[in-house]
Amino acid sequence: MNESLLESLPVGLRELARQHLPDKPVHIPTPEERDQRERELSRRLTKQMEAQKAMVYLDKSLWPAGIPISFTFADWKPEKQQDRQRAREIGNKAWMIAKEAEDNKPFNVALLGSPGTGKTSLALAMARKLNNDCNWSWMFVSTTELKALVEAQYDAYDVKQRIANIKRAMTEVNVLILDDFGTEGGLVSRIMEPGYKGAHASLQQLMYEVANARFGKPDKMTIITTNNTNQELSRIYDPKIVSRLVTQNKAHRIAFNGMADVRAMEG
């Protein structure tokens, strides 16, 4: 209300109007400002929904002994290794692979080497980076824990339902970490040379369906950590499963050659 209009009012109404008028003029948003606010609100809601969805998948993770593990690239300490240069190269390659995935379509990654050398740690670091930078959902599956769950399903119906929920999450999540892939097959002693027994038929079927559902999808990335060679893995799993999960692209394979077992040293 302008001053001339105020002066035209009776004194009592004039004072009452002054008390209820804002100190500053009320700003009426322009159509462009309203559109910008709506876009910002939509962006925030989308981000919040993605974060909630990501937690749903993460909650389906199967951790070793049921204990969640946390690791980022900042936690990678090359000085723990005797060959520090090699440790730095491995950490840098893992970071570059994650960065490449951010800038392009996802792809599968294989981390290969002896136990305790940091494969699981860097797999987690890659997943965390992709989640933080791109809001990609992720989950962690210890194949040893998955094997135990599959074997327990024949004793309880609720376990079957849990496996079904985990399997669905494994097929849908953006980044799937399959940790210690191959250890669930087991080593068999032979007279001439050691051999590997095949994974349980139910586990084979589950893995095949997951691998097939994820293979070639533009929004799916599977990170494998394994102590086994491809030849050994093909004795444990159907080669069709191995070919869909374990990449042969050297640019996306990290060999932990020359790395010592840090867990053994710390123990």
Coordinates of C-alpha atoms in Angstrom, one line a residue:
M1 CA 0.0 0.0 0.0
N2 CA 1.5 3.4 -1.0
E3 CA 1.7 6.4 1.3
S4 CA -1.0 8.5 -0.5
L5 CA -3.5 5.7 -0.1
L6 CA -2.6 5.4 3.6
E7 CA -3.2 9.1 4.1
S8 CA -6.6 8.8 2.6
L9 CA -7.7 6.5 5.4
P10 CA -9.2 7.6 8.7
V11 CA -6.5 8.0 11.4
G12 CA -7.5 4.8 13.3
L13 CA -7.5 2.7 10.2
R14 CA -4.3 4.4 9.0
E15 CA -2.4 3.4 12.2
L16 CA -3.8 -0.2 12.1
A17 CA -2.7 -0.6 8.5
R18 CA 0.8 0.7 9.3
Q19 CA 1.1 -2.0 12.0
H20 CA 0.3 -4.8 9.6
L21 CA 2.3 -3.7 6.7
P22 CA 5.7 -5.5 6.1
D23 CA 8.9 -3.5 6.6
K24 CA 9.9 -4.2 3.0
P25 CA 7.8 -4.6 -0.1
V26 CA 6.6 -8.1 -0.7
H27 CA 8.5 -9.7 -3.7
I28 CA 6.3 -11.5 -6.1
P29 CA 8.4 -14.2 -7.9
T30 CA 8.7 -14.0 -11.6
P31 CA 7.7 -17.1 -13.7
E32 CA 11.4 -17.7 -14.3
E33 CA 12.1 -17.6 -10.5
R34 CA 9.2 -20.0 -9.8
D35 CA 10.6 -22.4 -12.5
Q36 CA 14.0 -22.3 -11.0
R37 CA 12.7 -23.0 -7.5
E38 CA 10.7 -25.9 -8.8
R39 CA 13.7 -27.3 -10.5
E40 CA 15.8 -27.0 -7.4
L41 CA 13.1 -28.6 -5.3
S42 CA 12.8 -31.5 -7.8
R43 CA 16.6 -31.9 -7.7
R44 CA 16.7 -32.1 -3.9
L45 CA 13.8 -34.6 -3.8
T46 CA 15.4 -36.8 -6.5
K47 CA 18.7 -36.8 -4.6
Q48 CA 16.9 -37.6 -1.3
M49 CA 15.0 -40.5 -3.0
E50 CA 18.2 -41.8 -4.6
A51 CA 20.0 -41.8 -1.2
Q52 CA 17.1 -43.7 0.4
K53 CA 17.1 -46.2 -2.5
A54 CA 20.8 -46.7 -2.1
M55 CA 20.4 -47.5 1.6
V56 CA 17.8 -50.2 0.7
Y57 CA 20.4 -52.0 -1.4
L58 CA 23.2 -51.5 1.1
D59 CA 21.0 -53.0 3.8
K60 CA 20.8 -56.2 1.8
S61 CA 24.6 -56.6 1.9
L62 CA 26.2 -59.8 3.1
W63 CA 29.3 -58.9 5.1
P64 CA 32.0 -61.3 6.4
A65 CA 30.8 -62.6 9.8
G66 CA 28.0 -60.1 9.5
I67 CA 30.3 -57.1 10.3
P68 CA 30.1 -54.2 7.9
I69 CA 33.4 -52.8 6.5
S70 CA 34.2 -49.2 5.6
F71 CA 37.1 -48.1 3.4
T72 CA 37.9 -45.0 1.2
F73 CA 40.8 -44.1 -1.0
A74 CA 42.0 -41.9 1.9
D75 CA 42.5 -45.0 4.0
W76 CA 44.8 -46.7 1.4
K77 CA 48.3 -46.6 3.0
P78 CA 51.1 -47.6 0.6
E79 CA 53.6 -47.4 3.4
K80 CA 52.2 -50.5 4.9
Q81 CA 53.7 -52.5 2.0
Q82 CA 57.4 -53.2 1.4
D83 CA 57.0 -52.2 -2.2
R84 CA 55.5 -48.8 -1.7
Q85 CA 55.7 -47.8 -5.3
R86 CA 53.7 -50.8 -6.4
A87 CA 51.1 -50.1 -3.7
R88 CA 50.8 -46.5 -4.9
E89 CA 50.3 -47.7 -8.5
I90 CA 47.6 -50.1 -7.4
G91 CA 45.8 -47.5 -5.5
N92 CA 46.1 -45.0 -8.3
K93 CA 44.8 -47.5 -10.9
A94 CA 41.7 -48.3 -8.7
W95 CA 41.0 -44.6 -8.4
M96 CA 41.4 -44.0 -12.2
I97 CA 39.1 -47.0 -12.9
A98 CA 36.4 -45.4 -10.6
K99 CA 36.9 -42.1 -12.3
E100 CA 36.6 -43.6 -15.8
A101 CA 33.3 -45.2 -14.7
E102 CA 32.0 -41.9 -13.6
D103 CA 32.8 -40.3 -16.9
N104 CA 31.6 -43.2 -19.1
K105 CA 29.3 -46.1 -18.9
P106 CA 29.9 -48.6 -16.1
F107 CA 31.9 -51.8 -16.7
N108 CA 33.1 -54.8 -14.7
V109 CA 36.3 -54.8 -12.7
A110 CA 38.4 -57.6 -11.4
L111 CA 40.8 -57.4 -8.4
L112 CA 43.1 -60.4 -8.4
G113 CA 45.7 -61.6 -5.9
S114 CA 46.6 -63.3 -2.6
P115 CA 44.5 -62.9 0.6
G116 CA 45.1 -59.8 2.8
T117 CA 46.6 -57.6 0.1
G118 CA 43.9 -55.0 0.0
K119 CA 41.5 -56.2 -2.8
T120 CA 38.4 -55.8 -0.7
S121 CA 39.5 -52.4 0.6
L122 CA 40.0 -50.9 -2.8
A123 CA 36.7 -52.5 -4.1
L124 CA 34.9 -50.7 -1.2
A125 CA 36.8 -47.5 -2.0
M126 CA 35.6 -47.6 -5.6
A127 CA 32.0 -48.2 -4.6
R128 CA 32.1 -45.4 -2.1
K129 CA 33.6 -42.9 -4.6
L130 CA 30.9 -43.8 -7.2
N131 CA 28.2 -43.4 -4.5
N132 CA 29.5 -40.1 -3.3
D133 CA 30.2 -38.6 -6.7
C134 CA 27.4 -40.0 -8.8
N135 CA 24.8 -41.2 -6.3
W136 CA 25.2 -44.8 -7.6
S137 CA 23.7 -47.4 -5.3
W138 CA 26.0 -50.2 -4.2
M139 CA 26.0 -53.4 -2.1
F140 CA 28.6 -55.8 -0.8
V141 CA 28.2 -59.6 -1.1
S142 CA 30.6 -62.0 0.5
T143 CA 30.3 -65.1 -1.6
T144 CA 31.2 -67.3 1.4
E145 CA 28.3 -65.8 3.3
L146 CA 26.0 -66.2 0.3
K147 CA 27.0 -69.9 0.0
A148 CA 26.2 -70.5 3.7
L149 CA 22.8 -68.8 3.2
V150 CA 22.0 -70.9 0.1
E151 CA 22.8 -74.1 2.0
A152 CA 20.6 -73.0 4.9
Q153 CA 17.5 -72.3 2.8
Y154 CA 16.4 -75.9 2.9
D155 CA 15.9 -75.7 6.7
A156 CA 13.8 -72.5 6.9
Y157 CA 11.3 -70.8 4.6
D158 CA 12.3 -67.3 5.8
V159 CA 15.8 -67.9 4.5
K160 CA 14.4 -68.6 1.1
Q161 CA 12.6 -65.3 1.2
R162 CA 15.8 -63.5 2.3
I163 CA 17.8 -65.0 -0.5
A164 CA 15.1 -63.9 -3.0
N165 CA 15.4 -60.3 -1.7
I166 CA 19.2 -60.4 -1.8
K167 CA 19.1 -61.8 -5.4
R168 CA 16.7 -59.1 -6.5
A169 CA 19.0 -56.4 -5.0
M170 CA 22.0 -58.0 -6.6
T171 CA 20.4 -57.8 -10.1
E172 CA 19.1 -54.2 -9.6
V173 CA 21.9 -52.3 -7.7
N174 CA 24.3 -50.1 -9.7
V175 CA 27.5 -51.4 -8.2
L176 CA 27.8 -54.9 -6.9
I177 CA 30.9 -56.1 -5.1
L178 CA 31.3 -59.9 -5.1
D179 CA 34.0 -60.5 -2.5
D180 CA 36.3 -63.6 -2.5
F181 CA 34.6 -65.0 -5.5
G182 CA 35.7 -68.6 -5.9
T183 CA 36.4 -69.5 -2.3
E184 CA 32.9 -70.9 -2.0
G185 CA 33.9 -73.7 -4.4
G186 CA 36.4 -75.2 -2.0
L187 CA 39.7 -77.0 -2.6
V188 CA 39.8 -80.7 -3.0
S189 CA 43.0 -82.7 -2.3
R190 CA 44.1 -85.0 -5.1
I191 CA 47.0 -87.4 -5.4
M192 CA 48.7 -85.6 -8.4
E193 CA 47.5 -82.0 -8.0
P194 CA 44.9 -79.9 -6.1
G195 CA 41.5 -79.4 -7.7
Y196 CA 38.4 -77.4 -7.1
K197 CA 34.9 -78.7 -6.7
G198 CA 32.0 -77.0 -8.4
A199 CA 29.8 -74.6 -6.4
H200 CA 26.4 -75.9 -5.2
A201 CA 23.9 -76.1 -8.0
S202 CA 21.5 -73.6 -6.3
L203 CA 24.4 -71.1 -6.0
Q204 CA 25.4 -71.7 -9.6
Q205 CA 21.8 -70.9 -10.7
L206 CA 21.6 -67.8 -8.5
M207 CA 24.9 -66.5 -9.8
Y208 CA 24.0 -67.2 -13.4
E209 CA 20.7 -65.3 -13.1
V210 CA 22.4 -62.4 -11.4
A211 CA 25.3 -62.3 -13.9
N212 CA 22.9 -62.6 -16.9
A213 CA 20.7 -59.8 -15.6
R214 CA 23.6 -57.5 -15.1
F215 CA 25.7 -58.3 -18.2
G216 CA 25.9 -55.5 -20.7
K217 CA 23.6 -53.2 -18.8
P218 CA 24.6 -49.5 -19.1
D219 CA 23.9 -48.8 -15.4
K220 CA 25.5 -51.9 -13.9
M221 CA 29.0 -52.4 -12.6
T222 CA 30.2 -55.6 -11.0
I223 CA 33.5 -55.6 -9.0
I224 CA 35.0 -59.0 -8.4
T225 CA 37.7 -59.8 -5.8
T226 CA 39.2 -63.2 -6.1
N227 CA 42.3 -65.3 -5.0
N228 CA 41.7 -67.6 -8.0
T229 CA 42.8 -67.7 -11.6
N230 CA 40.2 -67.8 -14.4
Q231 CA 41.1 -71.5 -15.0
E232 CA 40.3 -72.3 -11.3
L233 CA 37.1 -70.2 -11.4
S234 CA 35.9 -72.2 -14.4
R235 CA 36.3 -75.4 -12.4
I236 CA 34.1 -73.9 -9.7
Y237 CA 31.5 -72.1 -11.8
D238 CA 30.0 -72.6 -15.2
P239 CA 32.3 -70.7 -17.7
K240 CA 29.2 -68.7 -18.8
I241 CA 29.0 -67.2 -15.3
V242 CA 32.7 -66.5 -15.2
S243 CA 32.7 -64.8 -18.6
R244 CA 29.9 -62.5 -17.6
L245 CA 31.3 -61.5 -14.3
V246 CA 35.1 -61.5 -14.6
T247 CA 36.4 -59.0 -17.1
Q248 CA 39.3 -59.8 -19.3
N249 CA 40.0 -56.2 -20.2
K250 CA 43.5 -55.5 -18.8
A251 CA 42.6 -51.8 -18.2
H252 CA 39.9 -53.0 -15.7
R253 CA 41.9 -55.7 -14.0
I254 CA 44.1 -55.0 -11.0
A255 CA 46.8 -57.6 -10.1
F256 CA 48.0 -57.3 -6.6
N257 CA 51.3 -58.9 -7.5
G258 CA 54.1 -58.3 -5.0
M259 CA 51.7 -57.2 -2.3
A260 CA 52.2 -58.8 1.2
D261 CA 49.4 -60.0 3.4
V262 CA 48.9 -56.9 5.6
R263 CA 46.4 -58.7 7.9
A264 CA 49.0 -61.3 8.7
M265 CA 51.6 -58.6 9.5
E266 CA 49.1 -56.7 11.7
G267 CA 48.1 -59.9 13.5

